[in-house]
Amino acid sequence: MTWLRPGAGPWLASFPLLAGLIGSPPRAEAQVVLPPHVLLPPGMTMSRQVTLFAIHAIPGGTETDPKLKAIAPQLRRLMPNHGFQLVNVQSSPLRVNQSITCKVSDQLGVKADLVSALGPDGKVQFRFALVDTPHGMPLATTIISTPPNQLFFCDKVLDDGTKVLIGIGAR
Amino acid sequence: MRRCEAIRSELSAPTGAVGATELAGHLSACPSCASWADEVRSLDALWNNTRLEASEADDDPEGWDAAWAKIAPAAEAVRRERDDQRARSRSIWLCVGIAQAAALMLAFGLWWRSGREEIAVADQQPAAEAPPALTIDLTEGELWFLHVGKDGMRVETTLVDEDDLDLVAADFQILNHMEGLAP
């Protein structure tokens, strides 16, 4: 189950005292998705459409999830001789310091924080972590700088010898 | 000890058995008896100030009115003092309540404005605050694969040359397709 924190505008407006105390909700800020190297007008915050997904890759498998048929050749170039099953995909506009998470299994999750929406080199920077969900322990944490529209891939061998292919990218 | 008892007994109900000089000498030498004597003197003074005169203590209503006129101001003072204490107590609890409500609202506001909008999966609270083990900087047209196994992490990179633009296209197609699949 995926959820977004609900937009607070109408809800908060019904509590003027509360609204006065805590100010306008973040959703009320101007938000725009822009390509790199574009100067933002004052008062606007830049966001990136971030996509995070997990695909179960089965060595020696030949079957591909119908949802992935369209990109089966591309996936086979990345991981030859594997079958592919979609596990989870999430995509959302993120601003700096916002996060996106993707559940892989009861034991494994992925989390990515947007560190920088536009670096001086025009790249997007993430803090990417594979997480042992039951214990809340990060298994691998990396800082990734990637050009927009370019995926970063990670795979993890599961206990049964199969793999999970994780990709993250932003535009 | 016995001497102290005799002195106190004499002070409570004078019999003349202990002379005034001896009493004074003992009180000046014995702090315990001196303190006791002070308390007794205070009680005596209180009694003398509040006791009813014989004319007031009979059944004459006017006598009781006069007696009550003596007591009433003191009783009223005590009542006012208690009311003030209750009001102070109510004020303190009201302040505490307002402070707690303000703290709750502040905490809620901070949470709301924290800017860490989570897109979460139910029952999942990943902790990604550990220091990063690796920093990866992709250049355009470069394919990175981070392999995570039980024995650690291994990085594989492929710099796609100009003749192999299919891989770059594949990357882009996967991103487009997966974005379209997202709920």
Tab-separated table of C-alpha atoms in Angstrom:
chain	number	residue	atom	x	y	z
A	1	MET	CA	0.000	0.000	0.000
A	2	THR	CA	1.353	3.337	-0.962
A	3	TRP	CA	0.350	6.611	0.539
A	4	LEU	CA	1.172	10.231	0.194
A	5	ARG	CA	0.731	12.619	3.008
A	6	PRO	CA	-2.514	14.352	2.126
A	7	GLY	CA	-2.453	17.889	0.839
A	8	ALA	CA	-3.109	20.043	3.820
A	9	GLY	CA	-4.610	23.178	2.331
A	10	PRO	CA	-8.364	22.624	2.741
A	11	TRP	CA	-7.938	20.568	5.872
A	12	LEU	CA	-5.790	23.127	7.581
A	13	ALA	CA	-7.954	26.002	6.434
A	14	SER	CA	-10.736	24.667	8.605
A	15	PHE	CA	-8.562	25.212	11.669
A	16	PRO	CA	-7.539	28.872	11.425
A	17	LEU	CA	-5.942	28.881	14.872
A	18	LEU	CA	-3.827	25.860	14.045
A	19	ALA	CA	-3.001	27.269	10.641
A	20	GLY	CA	-1.954	30.533	12.242
A	21	LEU	CA	0.296	28.752	14.678
A	22	ILE	CA	2.101	26.482	12.266
A	23	GLY	CA	1.934	28.542	9.143
A	24	SER	CA	1.163	27.442	5.630
A	25	PRO	CA	1.626	23.798	4.783
A	26	PRO	CA	4.536	22.838	2.547
A	27	ARG	CA	2.130	21.846	-0.215
A	28	ALA	CA	1.161	25.452	-0.585
A	29	GLU	CA	4.656	26.375	-1.792
A	30	ALA	CA	5.221	26.829	-5.466
A	31	GLN	CA	6.718	23.706	-6.884
A	32	VAL	CA	7.940	23.065	-10.376
A	33	VAL	CA	9.807	20.362	-12.231
A	34	LEU	CA	12.441	21.929	-14.422
A	35	PRO	CA	15.292	20.680	-16.519
A	36	PRO	CA	18.835	21.343	-15.287
A	37	HIS	CA	20.571	24.660	-15.776
A	38	VAL	CA	17.367	26.626	-15.482
A	39	LEU	CA	17.394	29.460	-12.991
A	40	LEU	CA	14.380	29.388	-10.729
A	41	PRO	CA	12.329	32.482	-9.988
A	42	PRO	CA	12.464	33.561	-6.349
A	43	GLY	CA	10.046	31.677	-4.106
A	44	MET	CA	9.976	28.580	-6.253
A	45	THR	CA	11.496	25.314	-5.180
A	46	MET	CA	12.814	22.801	-7.626
A	47	SER	CA	11.648	19.242	-7.592
A	48	ARG	CA	12.541	16.120	-9.527
A	49	GLN	CA	10.293	13.364	-10.684
A	50	VAL	CA	12.008	10.400	-9.066
A	51	THR	CA	11.272	6.806	-9.976
A	52	LEU	CA	12.358	3.881	-7.845
A	53	PHE	CA	11.578	0.305	-8.732
A	54	ALA	CA	12.339	-3.261	-7.768
A	55	ILE	CA	12.235	-6.222	-10.142
A	56	HIS	CA	12.698	-9.830	-9.091
A	57	ALA	CA	15.297	-11.389	-11.404
A	58	ILE	CA	15.299	-15.174	-11.536
A	59	PRO	CA	18.478	-16.744	-12.912
A	60	GLY	CA	17.783	-19.170	-15.747
A	61	GLY	CA	14.202	-17.958	-15.944
A	62	THR	CA	12.545	-17.224	-19.231
A	63	GLU	CA	9.265	-15.756	-18.115
A	64	THR	CA	8.771	-12.035	-17.927
A	65	ASP	CA	6.033	-10.224	-16.087
A	66	PRO	CA	3.443	-8.982	-18.619
A	67	LYS	CA	3.880	-5.497	-17.189
A	68	LEU	CA	7.542	-5.647	-18.176
A	69	LYS	CA	7.095	-7.147	-21.659
A	70	ALA	CA	7.727	-3.812	-23.334
A	71	ILE	CA	11.164	-3.522	-21.798
A	72	ALA	CA	12.067	-7.211	-21.664
A	73	PRO	CA	14.831	-6.854	-24.293
A	74	GLN	CA	16.364	-3.949	-22.379
A	75	LEU	CA	16.241	-5.867	-19.119
A	76	ARG	CA	17.852	-8.890	-20.760
A	77	ARG	CA	20.698	-6.677	-21.936
A	78	LEU	CA	21.282	-5.706	-18.335
A	79	MET	CA	20.854	-9.171	-16.883
A	80	PRO	CA	21.092	-11.871	-19.518
A	81	ASN	CA	19.463	-15.268	-18.881
A	82	HIS	CA	17.036	-14.056	-16.260
A	83	GLY	CA	13.289	-14.026	-15.912
A	84	PHE	CA	11.748	-10.829	-14.547
A	85	GLN	CA	8.862	-10.178	-12.215
A	86	LEU	CA	7.815	-6.699	-11.141
A	87	VAL	CA	7.912	-6.300	-7.375
A	88	ASN	CA	7.211	-2.634	-6.780
A	89	VAL	CA	7.538	0.720	-8.467
A	90	GLN	CA	7.135	4.179	-7.023
A	91	SER	CA	7.403	7.528	-8.706
A	92	SER	CA	6.861	10.940	-7.253
A	93	PRO	CA	8.034	14.524	-7.496
A	94	LEU	CA	10.505	15.141	-4.703
A	95	ARG	CA	12.089	18.250	-3.351
A	96	VAL	CA	15.393	18.297	-1.528
A	97	ASN	CA	15.306	16.295	1.709
A	98	GLN	CA	12.200	14.424	0.664
A	99	SER	CA	12.261	10.682	0.366
A	100	ILE	CA	10.837	7.884	-1.651
A	101	THR	CA	10.674	4.320	-0.418
A	102	CYS	CA	9.947	1.062	-2.094
A	103	LYS	CA	9.122	-2.180	-0.352
A	104	VAL	CA	10.898	-5.141	-1.857
A	105	SER	CA	9.851	-7.816	0.617
A	106	ASP	CA	9.027	-8.154	4.294
A	107	GLN	CA	12.755	-8.228	4.928
A	108	LEU	CA	14.025	-5.698	2.430
A	109	GLY	CA	13.219	-2.118	1.529
A	110	VAL	CA	14.838	0.672	-0.438
A	111	LYS	CA	14.898	4.308	0.456
A	112	ALA	CA	16.217	7.251	-1.494
A	113	ASP	CA	16.491	10.824	-0.235
A	114	LEU	CA	16.865	13.635	-2.719
A	115	VAL	CA	20.044	15.406	-1.567
A	116	SER	CA	20.355	17.851	-4.430
A	117	ALA	CA	17.923	18.500	-7.248
A	118	LEU	CA	20.506	20.289	-9.345
A	119	GLY	CA	24.198	20.187	-8.553
A	120	PRO	CA	26.771	22.517	-10.055
A	121	ASP	CA	27.529	19.760	-12.553
A	122	GLY	CA	23.873	19.533	-13.536
A	123	LYS	CA	23.404	16.196	-11.766
A	124	VAL	CA	20.834	14.954	-9.339
A	125	GLN	CA	22.141	13.594	-6.049
A	126	PHE	CA	20.514	10.877	-3.975
A	127	ARG	CA	21.249	9.150	-0.749
A	128	PHE	CA	20.354	5.573	-1.548
A	129	ALA	CA	19.963	2.823	1.018
A	130	LEU	CA	19.015	-0.821	1.033
A	131	VAL	CA	17.375	-1.486	4.352
A	132	ASP	CA	16.895	-4.594	6.440
A	133	THR	CA	13.311	-3.664	7.222
A	134	PRO	CA	12.598	-5.754	10.353
A	135	HIS	CA	15.662	-4.338	12.089
A	136	GLY	CA	15.654	-0.910	10.435
A	137	MET	CA	19.320	-1.441	9.606
A	138	PRO	CA	20.814	-0.097	6.366
A	139	LEU	CA	22.564	-2.882	4.461
A	140	ALA	CA	24.187	-0.560	1.967
A	141	THR	CA	24.192	3.202	1.839
A	142	THR	CA	25.590	5.190	-1.049
A	143	ILE	CA	25.558	8.711	-2.335
A	144	ILE	CA	24.720	8.723	-6.027
A	145	SER	CA	25.150	11.619	-8.413
A	146	THR	CA	23.555	10.932	-11.754
A	147	PRO	CA	22.611	12.982	-14.781
A	148	PRO	CA	18.870	13.429	-15.179
A	149	ASN	CA	17.069	10.696	-17.134
A	150	GLN	CA	19.822	8.208	-16.378
A	151	LEU	CA	19.166	5.194	-14.208
A	152	PHE	CA	21.399	3.821	-11.513
A	153	PHE	CA	21.099	0.091	-10.929
A	154	CYS	CA	21.688	-2.068	-7.925
A	155	ASP	CA	21.127	-5.763	-7.471
A	156	LYS	CA	20.987	-7.826	-4.337
A	157	VAL	CA	21.254	-11.562	-4.078
A	158	LEU	CA	18.415	-12.974	-2.006
A	159	ASP	CA	18.580	-15.966	0.300
A	160	ASP	CA	17.126	-18.273	-2.358
A	161	GLY	CA	19.805	-17.334	-4.876
A	162	THR	CA	17.545	-15.140	-6.965
A	163	LYS	CA	18.194	-11.433	-7.272
A	164	VAL	CA	16.303	-8.236	-6.947
A	165	LEU	CA	17.128	-5.544	-9.472
A	166	ILE	CA	16.637	-2.044	-8.168
A	167	GLY	CA	16.727	1.049	-10.327
A	168	ILE	CA	16.473	4.714	-9.512
A	169	GLY	CA	16.374	7.690	-11.794
A	170	ALA	CA	15.114	11.252	-11.971
A	171	ARG	CA	14.004	13.629	-14.614
B	1	MET	CA	15.898	14.858	81.757
B	2	ARG	CA	13.967	14.679	84.938
B	3	ARG	CA	14.953	18.213	85.712
B	4	CYS	CA	13.555	19.354	82.372
B	5	GLU	CA	10.262	17.617	83.142
B	6	ALA	CA	10.067	19.344	86.519
B	7	ILE	CA	10.800	22.719	84.957
B	8	ARG	CA	8.175	22.248	82.242
B	9	SER	CA	5.658	21.031	84.789
B	10	GLU	CA	6.285	24.120	86.886
B	11	LEU	CA	5.947	26.369	83.840
B	12	SER	CA	2.660	24.692	82.847
B	13	ALA	CA	1.107	24.738	86.299
B	14	PRO	CA	3.124	26.872	88.733
B	15	THR	CA	3.263	25.405	92.246
B	16	GLY	CA	6.174	27.401	93.648
B	17	ALA	CA	8.233	24.247	93.957
B	18	VAL	CA	10.824	25.700	91.581
B	19	GLY	CA	11.990	29.205	92.192
B	20	ALA	CA	11.981	31.917	89.528
B	21	THR	CA	15.788	32.185	89.607
B	22	GLU	CA	16.155	28.494	89.092
B	23	LEU	CA	13.613	28.550	86.278
B	24	ALA	CA	15.416	31.399	84.537
B	25	GLY	CA	18.790	29.716	84.999
B	26	HIS	CA	17.528	26.454	83.520
B	27	LEU	CA	15.855	28.115	80.550
B	28	SER	CA	19.005	30.037	79.736
B	29	ALA	CA	21.065	26.837	79.879
B	30	CYS	CA	18.636	24.395	78.210
B	31	PRO	CA	17.750	25.263	74.578
B	32	SER	CA	15.124	22.512	74.470
B	33	CYS	CA	13.187	23.875	77.433
B	34	ALA	CA	13.658	27.444	76.197
B	35	SER	CA	12.125	26.516	72.859
B	36	TRP	CA	9.281	24.707	74.550
B	37	ALA	CA	8.653	27.724	76.763
B	38	ASP	CA	8.523	29.991	73.707
B	39	GLU	CA	5.889	27.775	72.103
B	40	VAL	CA	3.856	27.727	75.283
B	41	ARG	CA	4.088	31.495	75.505
B	42	SER	CA	2.853	31.786	71.907
B	43	LEU	CA	-0.078	29.502	72.650
B	44	ASP	CA	-0.881	31.458	75.750
B	45	ALA	CA	-0.850	34.671	73.788
B	46	LEU	CA	-3.117	33.128	71.188
B	47	TRP	CA	-5.470	31.867	73.828
B	48	ASN	CA	-5.537	35.206	75.593
B	49	ASN	CA	-6.333	36.979	72.338
B	50	THR	CA	-9.155	34.670	71.350
B	51	ARG	CA	-10.705	33.365	74.540
B	52	LEU	CA	-14.157	34.503	75.385
B	53	GLU	CA	-14.741	36.789	78.306
B	54	ALA	CA	-17.087	35.478	80.899
B	55	SER	CA	-19.734	37.939	79.812
B	56	GLU	CA	-19.422	36.763	76.241
B	57	ALA	CA	-19.520	33.064	77.047
B	58	ASP	CA	-22.953	32.989	78.609
B	59	ASP	CA	-26.142	32.416	76.693
B	60	ASP	CA	-26.592	36.047	75.861
B	61	PRO	CA	-26.876	36.302	72.047
B	62	GLU	CA	-25.220	39.674	72.137
B	63	GLY	CA	-22.308	38.085	73.926
B	64	TRP	CA	-21.987	35.537	71.133
B	65	ASP	CA	-22.253	38.259	68.551
B	66	ALA	CA	-19.411	40.053	70.234
B	67	ALA	CA	-17.424	36.826	70.349
B	68	TRP	CA	-18.157	36.110	66.692
B	69	ALA	CA	-17.132	39.638	65.798
B	70	LYS	CA	-13.713	38.752	67.177
B	71	ILE	CA	-13.459	35.452	65.368
B	72	ALA	CA	-15.075	36.366	62.043
B	73	PRO	CA	-12.227	38.502	60.645
B	74	ALA	CA	-9.766	35.711	61.342
B	75	ALA	CA	-12.088	33.116	59.786
B	76	GLU	CA	-12.632	35.354	56.767
B	77	ALA	CA	-8.878	35.794	56.399
B	78	VAL	CA	-8.397	32.032	56.466
B	79	ARG	CA	-11.158	31.557	53.865
B	80	ARG	CA	-9.617	34.197	51.586
B	81	GLU	CA	-6.212	32.613	51.921
B	82	ARG	CA	-7.666	29.220	50.892
B	83	ASP	CA	-9.508	30.806	47.940
B	84	ASP	CA	-6.300	32.519	46.837
B	85	GLN	CA	-4.434	29.237	47.053
B	86	ARG	CA	-7.091	27.476	44.969
B	87	ALA	CA	-7.035	30.278	42.384
B	88	ARG	CA	-3.243	30.121	42.224
B	89	SER	CA	-3.438	26.358	41.844
B	90	ARG	CA	-6.020	26.694	39.061
B	91	SER	CA	-3.843	29.279	37.325
B	92	ILE	CA	-0.815	27.036	37.535
B	93	TRP	CA	-2.711	24.065	36.086
B	94	LEU	CA	-4.175	26.291	33.370
B	95	CYS	CA	-0.661	27.485	32.463
B	96	VAL	CA	0.608	23.916	32.431
B	97	GLY	CA	-2.297	22.875	30.181
B	98	ILE	CA	-1.701	25.763	27.785
B	99	ALA	CA	2.025	24.999	27.704
B	100	GLN	CA	1.354	21.346	26.920
B	101	ALA	CA	-1.115	22.253	24.172
B	102	ALA	CA	1.384	24.722	22.721
B	103	ALA	CA	4.138	22.107	22.820
B	104	LEU	CA	1.915	19.614	21.021
B	105	MET	CA	0.977	22.171	18.380
B	106	LEU	CA	4.625	23.157	17.964
B	107	ALA	CA	5.667	19.531	17.561
B	108	PHE	CA	2.903	18.988	15.032
B	109	GLY	CA	3.887	22.135	13.172
B	110	LEU	CA	7.545	21.128	13.076
B	111	TRP	CA	6.592	17.718	11.801
B	112	TRP	CA	4.342	19.278	9.207
B	113	ARG	CA	6.933	21.729	8.026
B	114	SER	CA	9.863	19.378	8.263
B	115	GLY	CA	9.833	18.987	4.521
B	116	ARG	CA	10.454	15.274	4.757
B	117	GLU	CA	7.448	14.131	2.856
B	118	GLU	CA	7.538	10.395	2.891
B	119	ILE	CA	6.128	8.118	0.295
B	120	ALA	CA	6.098	5.099	2.463
B	121	VAL	CA	5.117	1.520	2.332
B	122	ALA	CA	2.954	0.288	5.162
B	123	ASP	CA	4.866	-1.183	8.091
B	124	GLN	CA	8.133	-0.018	6.616
B	125	GLN	CA	10.416	2.399	8.415
B	126	PRO	CA	13.783	2.187	6.696
B	127	ALA	CA	16.626	3.889	8.484
B	128	ALA	CA	18.893	5.413	5.901
B	129	GLU	CA	20.805	7.726	8.188
B	130	ALA	CA	23.987	5.678	8.369
B	131	PRO	CA	27.049	7.266	6.788
B	132	PRO	CA	27.348	6.267	3.143
B	133	ALA	CA	29.840	3.529	2.428
B	134	LEU	CA	30.266	4.619	-1.143
B	135	THR	CA	29.960	7.697	-3.302
B	136	ILE	CA	29.075	7.089	-6.922
B	137	ASP	CA	29.294	9.750	-9.592
B	138	LEU	CA	27.810	8.717	-12.901
B	139	THR	CA	28.790	10.500	-16.061
B	140	GLU	CA	26.524	10.714	-19.033
B	141	GLY	CA	26.304	7.441	-20.909
B	142	GLU	CA	27.841	5.500	-18.051
B	143	LEU	CA	26.104	2.444	-16.670
B	144	TRP	CA	26.660	1.629	-13.024
B	145	PHE	CA	25.709	-1.568	-11.324
B	146	LEU	CA	26.087	-1.902	-7.590
B	147	HIS	CA	26.064	-5.546	-6.569
B	148	VAL	CA	25.188	-6.180	-2.951
B	149	GLY	CA	25.919	-9.642	-1.620
B	150	LYS	CA	26.434	-11.261	1.729
B	151	ASP	CA	30.136	-10.522	1.453
B	152	GLY	CA	29.697	-6.811	0.769
B	153	MET	CA	29.335	-4.494	-2.177
B	154	ARG	CA	30.934	-4.615	-5.586
B	155	VAL	CA	30.658	-1.956	-8.242
B	156	GLU	CA	30.600	-2.588	-11.967
B	157	THR	CA	30.731	0.225	-14.460
B	158	THR	CA	30.350	0.260	-18.168
B	159	LEU	CA	31.141	3.338	-20.163
B	160	VAL	CA	29.021	3.031	-23.234
B	161	ASP	CA	30.938	4.016	-26.362
B	162	GLU	CA	29.411	5.933	-29.198
B	163	ASP	CA	28.756	2.758	-31.154
B	164	ASP	CA	26.698	1.233	-28.393
B	165	LEU	CA	24.063	3.842	-27.903
B	166	ASP	CA	21.463	1.105	-27.577
B	167	LEU	CA	22.391	0.618	-23.944
B	168	VAL	CA	21.840	4.287	-23.195
B	169	ALA	CA	18.547	4.091	-25.014
B	170	ALA	CA	17.659	0.942	-23.065
B	171	ASP	CA	18.331	2.771	-19.829
B	172	PHE	CA	16.101	5.633	-20.868
B	173	GLN	CA	13.354	3.308	-22.062
B	174	ILE	CA	13.343	1.433	-18.772
B	175	LEU	CA	13.013	4.699	-16.839
B	176	ASN	CA	10.144	5.859	-19.027
B	177	HIS	CA	8.336	2.556	-18.815
B	178	MET	CA	8.737	2.156	-15.059
B	179	GLU	CA	7.570	5.695	-14.422
B	180	GLY	CA	4.432	4.867	-16.358
B	181	LEU	CA	3.824	1.788	-14.221
B	182	ALA	CA	3.962	3.681	-10.946
B	183	PRO	CA	0.634	4.084	-9.155
